[in-house]
Coordinates of C-alpha atoms and ligand atoms in Angstrom, one line a residue:
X1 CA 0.0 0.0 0.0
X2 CA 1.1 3.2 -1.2
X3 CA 1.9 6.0 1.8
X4 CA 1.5 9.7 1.3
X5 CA 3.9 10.3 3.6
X6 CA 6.6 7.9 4.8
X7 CA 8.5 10.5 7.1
X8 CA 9.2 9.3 10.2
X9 CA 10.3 11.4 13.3
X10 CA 12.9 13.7 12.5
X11 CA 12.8 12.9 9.0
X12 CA 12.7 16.6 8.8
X13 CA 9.6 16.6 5.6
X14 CA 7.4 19.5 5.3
X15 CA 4.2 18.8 6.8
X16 CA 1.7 16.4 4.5
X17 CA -0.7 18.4 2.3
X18 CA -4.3 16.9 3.3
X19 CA -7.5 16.9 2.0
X20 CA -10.5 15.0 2.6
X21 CA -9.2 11.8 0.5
X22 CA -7.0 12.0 3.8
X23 CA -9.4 10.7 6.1
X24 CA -9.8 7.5 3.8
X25 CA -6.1 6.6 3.9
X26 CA -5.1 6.9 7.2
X27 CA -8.1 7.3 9.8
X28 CA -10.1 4.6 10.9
X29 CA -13.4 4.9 9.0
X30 CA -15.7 4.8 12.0
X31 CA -16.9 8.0 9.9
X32 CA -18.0 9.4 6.5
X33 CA -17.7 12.8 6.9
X34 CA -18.8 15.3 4.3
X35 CA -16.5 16.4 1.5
X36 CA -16.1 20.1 3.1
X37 CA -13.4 20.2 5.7
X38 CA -13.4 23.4 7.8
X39 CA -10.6 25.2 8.6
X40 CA -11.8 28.3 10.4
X41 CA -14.9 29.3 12.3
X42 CA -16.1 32.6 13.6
X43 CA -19.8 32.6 15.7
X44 CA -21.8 30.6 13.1
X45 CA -19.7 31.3 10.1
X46 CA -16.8 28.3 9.4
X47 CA -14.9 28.3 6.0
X48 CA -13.8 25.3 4.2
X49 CA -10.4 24.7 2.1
X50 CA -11.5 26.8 -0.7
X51 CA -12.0 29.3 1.5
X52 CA -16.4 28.8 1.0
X53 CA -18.8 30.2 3.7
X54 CA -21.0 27.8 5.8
X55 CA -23.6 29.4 8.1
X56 CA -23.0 26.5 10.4
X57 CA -26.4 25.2 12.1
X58 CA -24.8 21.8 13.7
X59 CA -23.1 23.7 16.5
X60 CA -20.5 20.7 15.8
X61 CA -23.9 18.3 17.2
X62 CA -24.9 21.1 20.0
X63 CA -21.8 21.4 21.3
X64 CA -20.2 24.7 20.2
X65 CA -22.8 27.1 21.9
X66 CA -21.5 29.8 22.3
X67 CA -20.0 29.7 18.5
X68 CA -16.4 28.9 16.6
X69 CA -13.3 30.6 18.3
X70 CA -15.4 32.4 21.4
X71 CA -13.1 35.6 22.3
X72 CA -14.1 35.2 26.0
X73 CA -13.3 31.4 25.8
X74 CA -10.1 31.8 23.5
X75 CA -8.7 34.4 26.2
X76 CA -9.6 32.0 29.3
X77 CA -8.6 28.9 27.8
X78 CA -5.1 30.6 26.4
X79 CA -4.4 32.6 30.1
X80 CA -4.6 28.8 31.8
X81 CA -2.2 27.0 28.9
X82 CA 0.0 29.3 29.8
X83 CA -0.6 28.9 33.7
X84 CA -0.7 25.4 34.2
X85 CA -2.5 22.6 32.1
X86 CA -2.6 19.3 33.8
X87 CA -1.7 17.6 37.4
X88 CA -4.0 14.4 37.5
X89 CA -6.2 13.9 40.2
X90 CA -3.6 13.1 42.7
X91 CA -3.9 16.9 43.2
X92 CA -7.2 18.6 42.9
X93 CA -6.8 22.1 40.9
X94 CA -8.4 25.6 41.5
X95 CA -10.6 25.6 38.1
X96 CA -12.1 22.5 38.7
X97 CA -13.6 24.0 42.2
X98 CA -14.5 26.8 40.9
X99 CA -16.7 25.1 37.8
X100 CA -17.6 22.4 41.1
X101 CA -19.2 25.2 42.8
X102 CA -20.9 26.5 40.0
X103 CA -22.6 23.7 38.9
X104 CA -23.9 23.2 41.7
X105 CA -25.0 26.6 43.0
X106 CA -26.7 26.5 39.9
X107 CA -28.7 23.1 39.9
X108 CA -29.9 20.3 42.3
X109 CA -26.8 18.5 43.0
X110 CA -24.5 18.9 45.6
X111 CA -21.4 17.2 43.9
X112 CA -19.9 17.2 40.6
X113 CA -17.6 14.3 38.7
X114 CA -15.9 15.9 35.8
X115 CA -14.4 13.6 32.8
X116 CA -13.7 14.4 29.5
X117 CA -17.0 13.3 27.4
X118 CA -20.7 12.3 27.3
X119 CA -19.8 8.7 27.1
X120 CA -17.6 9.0 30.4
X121 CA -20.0 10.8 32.2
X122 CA -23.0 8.4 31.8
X123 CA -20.5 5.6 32.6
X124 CA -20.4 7.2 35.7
X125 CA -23.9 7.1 36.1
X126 CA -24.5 3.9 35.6
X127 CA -21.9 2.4 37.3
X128 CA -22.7 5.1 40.3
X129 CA -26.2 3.5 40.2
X130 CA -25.3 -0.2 40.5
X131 CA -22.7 0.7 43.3
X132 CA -25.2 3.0 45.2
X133 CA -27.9 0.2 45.3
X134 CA -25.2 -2.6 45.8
X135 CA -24.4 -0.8 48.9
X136 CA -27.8 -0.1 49.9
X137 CA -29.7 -2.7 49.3
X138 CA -27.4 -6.0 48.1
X139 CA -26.3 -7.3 44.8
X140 CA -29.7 -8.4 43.4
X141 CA -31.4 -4.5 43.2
X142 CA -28.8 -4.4 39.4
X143 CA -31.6 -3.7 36.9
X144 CA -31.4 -0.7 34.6
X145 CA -34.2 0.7 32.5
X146 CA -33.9 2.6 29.9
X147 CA -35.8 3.9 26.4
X148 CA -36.2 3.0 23.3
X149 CA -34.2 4.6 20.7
X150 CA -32.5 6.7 23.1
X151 CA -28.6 7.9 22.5
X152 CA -26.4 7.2 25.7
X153 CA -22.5 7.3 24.1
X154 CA -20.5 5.0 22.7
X155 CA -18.7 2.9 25.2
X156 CA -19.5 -1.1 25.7
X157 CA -21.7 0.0 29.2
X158 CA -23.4 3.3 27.4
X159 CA -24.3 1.8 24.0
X160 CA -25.9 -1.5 25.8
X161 CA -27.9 1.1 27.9
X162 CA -28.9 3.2 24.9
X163 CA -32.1 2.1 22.9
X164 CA -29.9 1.7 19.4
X165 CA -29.5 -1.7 19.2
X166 CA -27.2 -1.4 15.8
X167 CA -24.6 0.2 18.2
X168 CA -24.2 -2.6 20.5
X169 CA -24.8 -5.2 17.2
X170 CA -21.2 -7.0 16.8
X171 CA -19.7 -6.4 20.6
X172 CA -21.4 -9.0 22.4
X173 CA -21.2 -10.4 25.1
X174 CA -22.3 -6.8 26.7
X175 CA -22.9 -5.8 30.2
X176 CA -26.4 -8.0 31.6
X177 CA -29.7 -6.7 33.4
X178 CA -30.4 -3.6 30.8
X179 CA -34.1 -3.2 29.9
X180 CA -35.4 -1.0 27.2
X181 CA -39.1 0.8 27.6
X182 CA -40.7 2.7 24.7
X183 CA -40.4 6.2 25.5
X184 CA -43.0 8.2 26.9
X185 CA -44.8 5.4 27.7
X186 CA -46.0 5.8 31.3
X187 CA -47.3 2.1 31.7
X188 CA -44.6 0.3 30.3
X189 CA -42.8 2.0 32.9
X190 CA -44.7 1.6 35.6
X191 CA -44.3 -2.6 34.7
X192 CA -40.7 -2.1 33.7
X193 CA -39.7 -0.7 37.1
X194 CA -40.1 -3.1 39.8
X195 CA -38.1 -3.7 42.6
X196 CA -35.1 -5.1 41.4
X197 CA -34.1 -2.0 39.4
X198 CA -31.1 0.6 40.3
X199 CA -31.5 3.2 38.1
X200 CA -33.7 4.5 35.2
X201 CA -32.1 6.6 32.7
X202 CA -33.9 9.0 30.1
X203 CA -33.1 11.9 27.9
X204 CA -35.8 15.1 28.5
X205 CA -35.8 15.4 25.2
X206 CA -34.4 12.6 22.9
X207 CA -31.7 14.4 20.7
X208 CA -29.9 11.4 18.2
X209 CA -33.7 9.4 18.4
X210 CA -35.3 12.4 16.4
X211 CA -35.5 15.3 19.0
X212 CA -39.0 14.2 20.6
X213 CA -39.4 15.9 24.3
X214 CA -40.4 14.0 26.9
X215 CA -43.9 14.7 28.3
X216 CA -43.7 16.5 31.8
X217 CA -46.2 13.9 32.6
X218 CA -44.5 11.1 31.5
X219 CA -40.9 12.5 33.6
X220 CA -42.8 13.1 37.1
X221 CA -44.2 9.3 36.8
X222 CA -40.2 8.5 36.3
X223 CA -39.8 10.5 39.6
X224 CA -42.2 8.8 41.4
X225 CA -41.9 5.3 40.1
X226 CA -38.7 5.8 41.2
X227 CA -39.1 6.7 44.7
X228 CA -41.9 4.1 45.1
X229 CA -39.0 1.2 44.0
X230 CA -36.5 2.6 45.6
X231 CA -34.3 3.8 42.3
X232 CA -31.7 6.1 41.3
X233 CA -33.5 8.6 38.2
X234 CA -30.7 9.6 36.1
X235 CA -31.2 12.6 33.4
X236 CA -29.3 12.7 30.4
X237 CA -28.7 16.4 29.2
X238 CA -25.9 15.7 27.4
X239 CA -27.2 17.4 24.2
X240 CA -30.7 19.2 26.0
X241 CA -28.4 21.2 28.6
X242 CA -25.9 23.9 29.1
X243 CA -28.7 26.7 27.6
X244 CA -29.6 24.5 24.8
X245 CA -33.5 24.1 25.7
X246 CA -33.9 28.0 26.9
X247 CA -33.0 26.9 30.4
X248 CA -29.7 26.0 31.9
X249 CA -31.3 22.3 32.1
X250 CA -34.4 21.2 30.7
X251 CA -35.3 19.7 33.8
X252 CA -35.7 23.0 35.4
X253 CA -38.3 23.6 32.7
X254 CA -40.2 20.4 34.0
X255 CA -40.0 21.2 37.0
X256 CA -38.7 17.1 37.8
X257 CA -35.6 16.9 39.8
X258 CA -33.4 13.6 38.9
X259 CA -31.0 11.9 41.4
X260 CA -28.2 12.0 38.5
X261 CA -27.7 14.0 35.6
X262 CA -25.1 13.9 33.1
X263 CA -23.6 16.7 31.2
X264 CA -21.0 17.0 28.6
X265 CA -21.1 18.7 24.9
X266 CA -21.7 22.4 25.2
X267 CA -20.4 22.2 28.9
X268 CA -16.7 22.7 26.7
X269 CA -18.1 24.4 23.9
X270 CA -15.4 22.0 22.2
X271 CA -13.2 21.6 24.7
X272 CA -13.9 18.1 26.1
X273 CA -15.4 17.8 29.2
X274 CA -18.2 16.0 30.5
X275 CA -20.1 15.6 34.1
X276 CA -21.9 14.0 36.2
X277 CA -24.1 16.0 39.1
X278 CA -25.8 14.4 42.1
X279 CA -26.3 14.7 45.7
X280 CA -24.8 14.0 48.8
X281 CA -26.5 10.9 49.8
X282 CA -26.0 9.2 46.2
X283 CA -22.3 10.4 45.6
X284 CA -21.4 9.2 49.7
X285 CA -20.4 5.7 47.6
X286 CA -17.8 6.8 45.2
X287 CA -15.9 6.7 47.7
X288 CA -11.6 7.4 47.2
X289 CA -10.9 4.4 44.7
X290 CA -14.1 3.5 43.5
X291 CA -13.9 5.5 40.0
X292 CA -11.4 7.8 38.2
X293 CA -9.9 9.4 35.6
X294 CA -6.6 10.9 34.5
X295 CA -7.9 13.7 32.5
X296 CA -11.2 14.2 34.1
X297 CA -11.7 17.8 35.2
X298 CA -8.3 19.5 34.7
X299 CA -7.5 22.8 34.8
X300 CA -8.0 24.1 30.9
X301 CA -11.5 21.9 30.4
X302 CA -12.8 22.9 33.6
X303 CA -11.3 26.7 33.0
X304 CA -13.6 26.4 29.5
X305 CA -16.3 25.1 31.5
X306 CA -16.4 27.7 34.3
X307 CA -16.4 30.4 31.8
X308 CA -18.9 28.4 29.7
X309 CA -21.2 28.3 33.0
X310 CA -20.6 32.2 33.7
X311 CA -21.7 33.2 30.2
X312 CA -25.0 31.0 29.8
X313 CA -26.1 31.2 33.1
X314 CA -28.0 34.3 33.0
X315 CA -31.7 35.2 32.2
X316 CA -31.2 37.9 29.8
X317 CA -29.0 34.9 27.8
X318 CA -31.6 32.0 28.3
X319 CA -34.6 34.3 27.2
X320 CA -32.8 35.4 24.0
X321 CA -32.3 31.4 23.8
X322 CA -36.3 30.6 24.0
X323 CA -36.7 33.6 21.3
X324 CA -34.5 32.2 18.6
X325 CA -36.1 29.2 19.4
X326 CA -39.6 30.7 18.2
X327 CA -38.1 32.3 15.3
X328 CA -36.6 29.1 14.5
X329 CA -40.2 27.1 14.6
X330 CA -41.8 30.1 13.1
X331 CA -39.4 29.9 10.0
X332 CA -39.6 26.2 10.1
X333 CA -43.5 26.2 10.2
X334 CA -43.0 28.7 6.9
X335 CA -40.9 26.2 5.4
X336 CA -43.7 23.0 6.1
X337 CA -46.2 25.5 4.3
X338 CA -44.5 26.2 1.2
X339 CA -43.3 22.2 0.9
X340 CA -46.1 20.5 2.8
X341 CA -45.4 17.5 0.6
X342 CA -41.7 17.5 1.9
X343 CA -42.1 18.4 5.6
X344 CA -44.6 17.5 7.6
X345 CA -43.7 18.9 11.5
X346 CA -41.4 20.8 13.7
X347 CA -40.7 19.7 16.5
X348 CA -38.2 20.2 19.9
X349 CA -37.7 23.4 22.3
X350 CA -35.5 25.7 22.3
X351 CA -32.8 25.7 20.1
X352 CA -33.1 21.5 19.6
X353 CA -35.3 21.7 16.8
X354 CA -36.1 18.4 14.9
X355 CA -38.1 18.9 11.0
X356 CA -40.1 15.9 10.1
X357 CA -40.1 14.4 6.6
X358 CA -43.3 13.9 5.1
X359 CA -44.8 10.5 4.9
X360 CA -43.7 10.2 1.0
X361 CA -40.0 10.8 2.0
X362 CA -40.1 8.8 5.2
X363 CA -36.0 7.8 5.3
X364 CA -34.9 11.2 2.8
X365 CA -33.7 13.6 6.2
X366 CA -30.2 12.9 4.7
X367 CA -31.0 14.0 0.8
X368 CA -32.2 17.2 2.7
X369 CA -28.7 18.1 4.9
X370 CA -26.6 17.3 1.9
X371 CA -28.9 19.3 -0.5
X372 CA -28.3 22.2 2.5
X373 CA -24.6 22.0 2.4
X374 CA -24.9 22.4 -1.1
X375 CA -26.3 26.3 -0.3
X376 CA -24.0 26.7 2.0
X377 CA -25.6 25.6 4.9
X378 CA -24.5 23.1 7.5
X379 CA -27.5 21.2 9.2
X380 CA -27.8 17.7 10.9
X381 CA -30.3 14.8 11.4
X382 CA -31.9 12.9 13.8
X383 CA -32.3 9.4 12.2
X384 CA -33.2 9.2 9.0
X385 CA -36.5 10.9 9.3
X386 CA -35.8 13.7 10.9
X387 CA -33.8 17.2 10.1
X388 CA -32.2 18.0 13.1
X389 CA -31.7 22.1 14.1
X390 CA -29.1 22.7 16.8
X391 CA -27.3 26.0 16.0
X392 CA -25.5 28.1 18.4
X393 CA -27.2 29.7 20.9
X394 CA -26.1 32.7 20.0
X395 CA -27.7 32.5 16.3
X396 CA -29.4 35.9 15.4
X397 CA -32.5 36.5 13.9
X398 CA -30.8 37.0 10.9
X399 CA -28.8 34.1 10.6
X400 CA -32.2 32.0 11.3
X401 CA -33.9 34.2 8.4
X402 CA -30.6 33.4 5.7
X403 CA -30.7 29.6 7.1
X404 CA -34.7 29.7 6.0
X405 CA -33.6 31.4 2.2
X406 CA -31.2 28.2 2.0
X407 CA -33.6 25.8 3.8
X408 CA -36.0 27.0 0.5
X409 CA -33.4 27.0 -1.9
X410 CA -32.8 22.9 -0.8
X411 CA -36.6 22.1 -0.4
X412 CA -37.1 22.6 -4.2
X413 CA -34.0 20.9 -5.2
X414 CA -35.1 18.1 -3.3
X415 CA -38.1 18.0 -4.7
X416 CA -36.8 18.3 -8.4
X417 CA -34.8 15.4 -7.7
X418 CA -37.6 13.4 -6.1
X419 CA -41.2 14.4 -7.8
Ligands
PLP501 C1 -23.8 13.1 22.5 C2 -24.5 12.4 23.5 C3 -23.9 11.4 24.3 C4 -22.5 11.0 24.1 O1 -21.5 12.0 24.3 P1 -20.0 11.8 23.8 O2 -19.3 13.1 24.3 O3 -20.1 11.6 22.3 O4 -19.5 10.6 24.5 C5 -24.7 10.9 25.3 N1 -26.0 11.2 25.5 C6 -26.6 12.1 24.7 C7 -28.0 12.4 25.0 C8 -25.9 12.7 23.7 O5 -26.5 13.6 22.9

């Protein structure tokens, strides 16, 4: 096999031209990613190679909140590389204290866990929730439940939880006593949770299912379910926190208070970091030993985070979050009515927006997003059926009105191409 570049170290050669044909020769293809690769962002704005303009509405999958190369963030995260970058958790650091105390000033919990993804910080969960009823109760009480179709990362433990079975398809044998309710489904819950179950796990709104919110109903029967059997209610906000919904969390917006919740994504708007909330009595068994993590919560994610937190966290920010949200559905609902054959409802809250596909192009949400890129706009999906709208929550009226102009523009392609 041919190489594009056999320098090895100190072979002293010019650093390898790349393009996207790069990715197929020397990464691993766990991905196909487009043919655009961006070099440069500014707010919503990324360029490519050629130097094109994208109006980015994927928020790199709701992660980039606060927009490509954040001043505030750039300036934080630069002052602490040049201040002091890593020390393990053999030492604890002043960053990670300070982000500590604001999480959970600003939420339910009383403790934080900080690691470096989504993945890592529902691992935590669950193996928090199996430890805290191990403790409690005895080794029997190991049951999780979790939904159907829901998204819950991508390790061995977090894709048997999650409701995807293609992502656990091929791994085998995977981690027992996992159940899988259809979501939203207040009776199946009700039978799923008996006695023997630890934890329950759901998503407030499903994100990577299709963007489908959970009913407030069907989240305060989880709650009390859960206190009835004696279980640990974990919330995965993953992709619906950090300001994403219009509220720090969504579950704030319900108005149901978990016993877990995980966090991660726009917590580093890019800078990985993930965590895991919780109180007192629950976190009293992770006790010195128990878990870890050599990156978790050092001093440049959690200086990211902290500054992430500071920014969001205010009610003049999460109000201008639930307006672009309306304008976003407004436009969207625009959109259905021009190409009611295409589209057939919006759905979500805040700025996790999911566009159906009509009946006739059940499976198409893909045509759509590439049709998109095509006008120079960068847009996700939610399965195969949905179009998924996550852009950063700092997206102005006017971005949401050109996104709508190229939204059009990609409707009638799509339909030329499929009459
Ligand atoms: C993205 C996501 C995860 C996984 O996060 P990673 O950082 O990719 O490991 C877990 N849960 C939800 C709801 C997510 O959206």
């Amino acid at each position: 096999m041919s190489k594009a570049n056999n320098g090895g170290a100190g072979s002293g050669k010019k650093p390898a031209t790349v393009t996207r044909k790069t990715f197929d020769e020397v990464l691993v293809p766990t991905y196909a990613p487009s043919e655009v690769v961006p070099v440069r962002g500014s707010g919503l704005d990324v360029w490519d190679q050629r130097g094109t303009r994208y109006l980015d509405f994927t928020a790199g999958i709701a992660v980039t909140g606060l927009g490509h190369a954040h001043p505030e963030l750039a300036d934080a995260l630069c002052a602490q590389a040049r201040t002091l970058w890593h020390v393990s958790n053999i030492y604890t650091n002043e960053p990670v204290l300070r982000l500590g105390i604001a999480m959970t000033q600003a939420t339910f919990a009383d403790r934080a866990f900080f690691c470096n993804s989504g993945a890592e910080a529902n691992e935590a969960a669950f193996k928090l929730v199996r430890r805290y009823a191990s403790t409690k109760f005895g080794a029997k009480k190991s049951r999780i439940v979790s939904c159907l179709n829901s998204f819950h990362g991508r390790t061995l433990f977090t894709v048997s939880v999650g409701g995807q079975p293609k992502y656990s398809e091929g791994f085998g044998p995977l981690p027992e006593d996992i159940i899988h309710i259809p979501f939203n489904d207040i009776a199946a819950a009700r039978a799923a949770i008996t006695d023997d179950v630890c934890g329950v796990v759901v998503e407030p709104v499903q994100g990577e299912g299709g963007v489908i919110p959970a009913t407030k109903e069907y989240l305060q029967a989880l709650r009390d379910i859960c206190n009835e059997k004696k279980a640990l209610l974990i919330f995965d906000e993953i992709q619906s926190g950090m300001g994403r919904t219009g509220n720090l969390f969504a579950y704030m917006e319900y108005g149901v208070v978990p016993d877990i919740l995980t966090s991660a994504k726009a917590l580093g708007n890019g800078y990985p970091i993930g965590a895991m909330l919780t109180t007192n009595e629950v976190a009293s068994v992770f006790t010195a030993g128990v878990h870890g993590t050599t990156y978790g919560g050092n001093p440049l994610a959690a200086t990211v985070g902290l500054k992430v937190m500071e920014i969001i966290n205010t009610p003049e920010f999460l109000s201008r979050v639930r307006h672009a949200g309306e304008q976003l559905q407004r436009m969207l609902k625009g959109l259905i009515a021009e190409f009611p054959q295409v589209f057939s409802e919006v759905r979500g809250k805040g700025l996790l927006i999911g566009l159906v596909m009509a009946k006739k192009y059940l499976g198409k949400s893909k045509d759509i997003t590439a049709l998109a890129e095509k006008e120079g706009l960068m847009l996700l999906i939610a399965g195969m059926d949905v179009v998924r709208f996550v852009p950063a929550l700092i997206v102005s009226d006017k971005q949401i009105e050109e996104a709508g102009q190229m939204l059009r523009r990609a409707a009638a392609a799509f339909v030329k191409a499929n009459p």
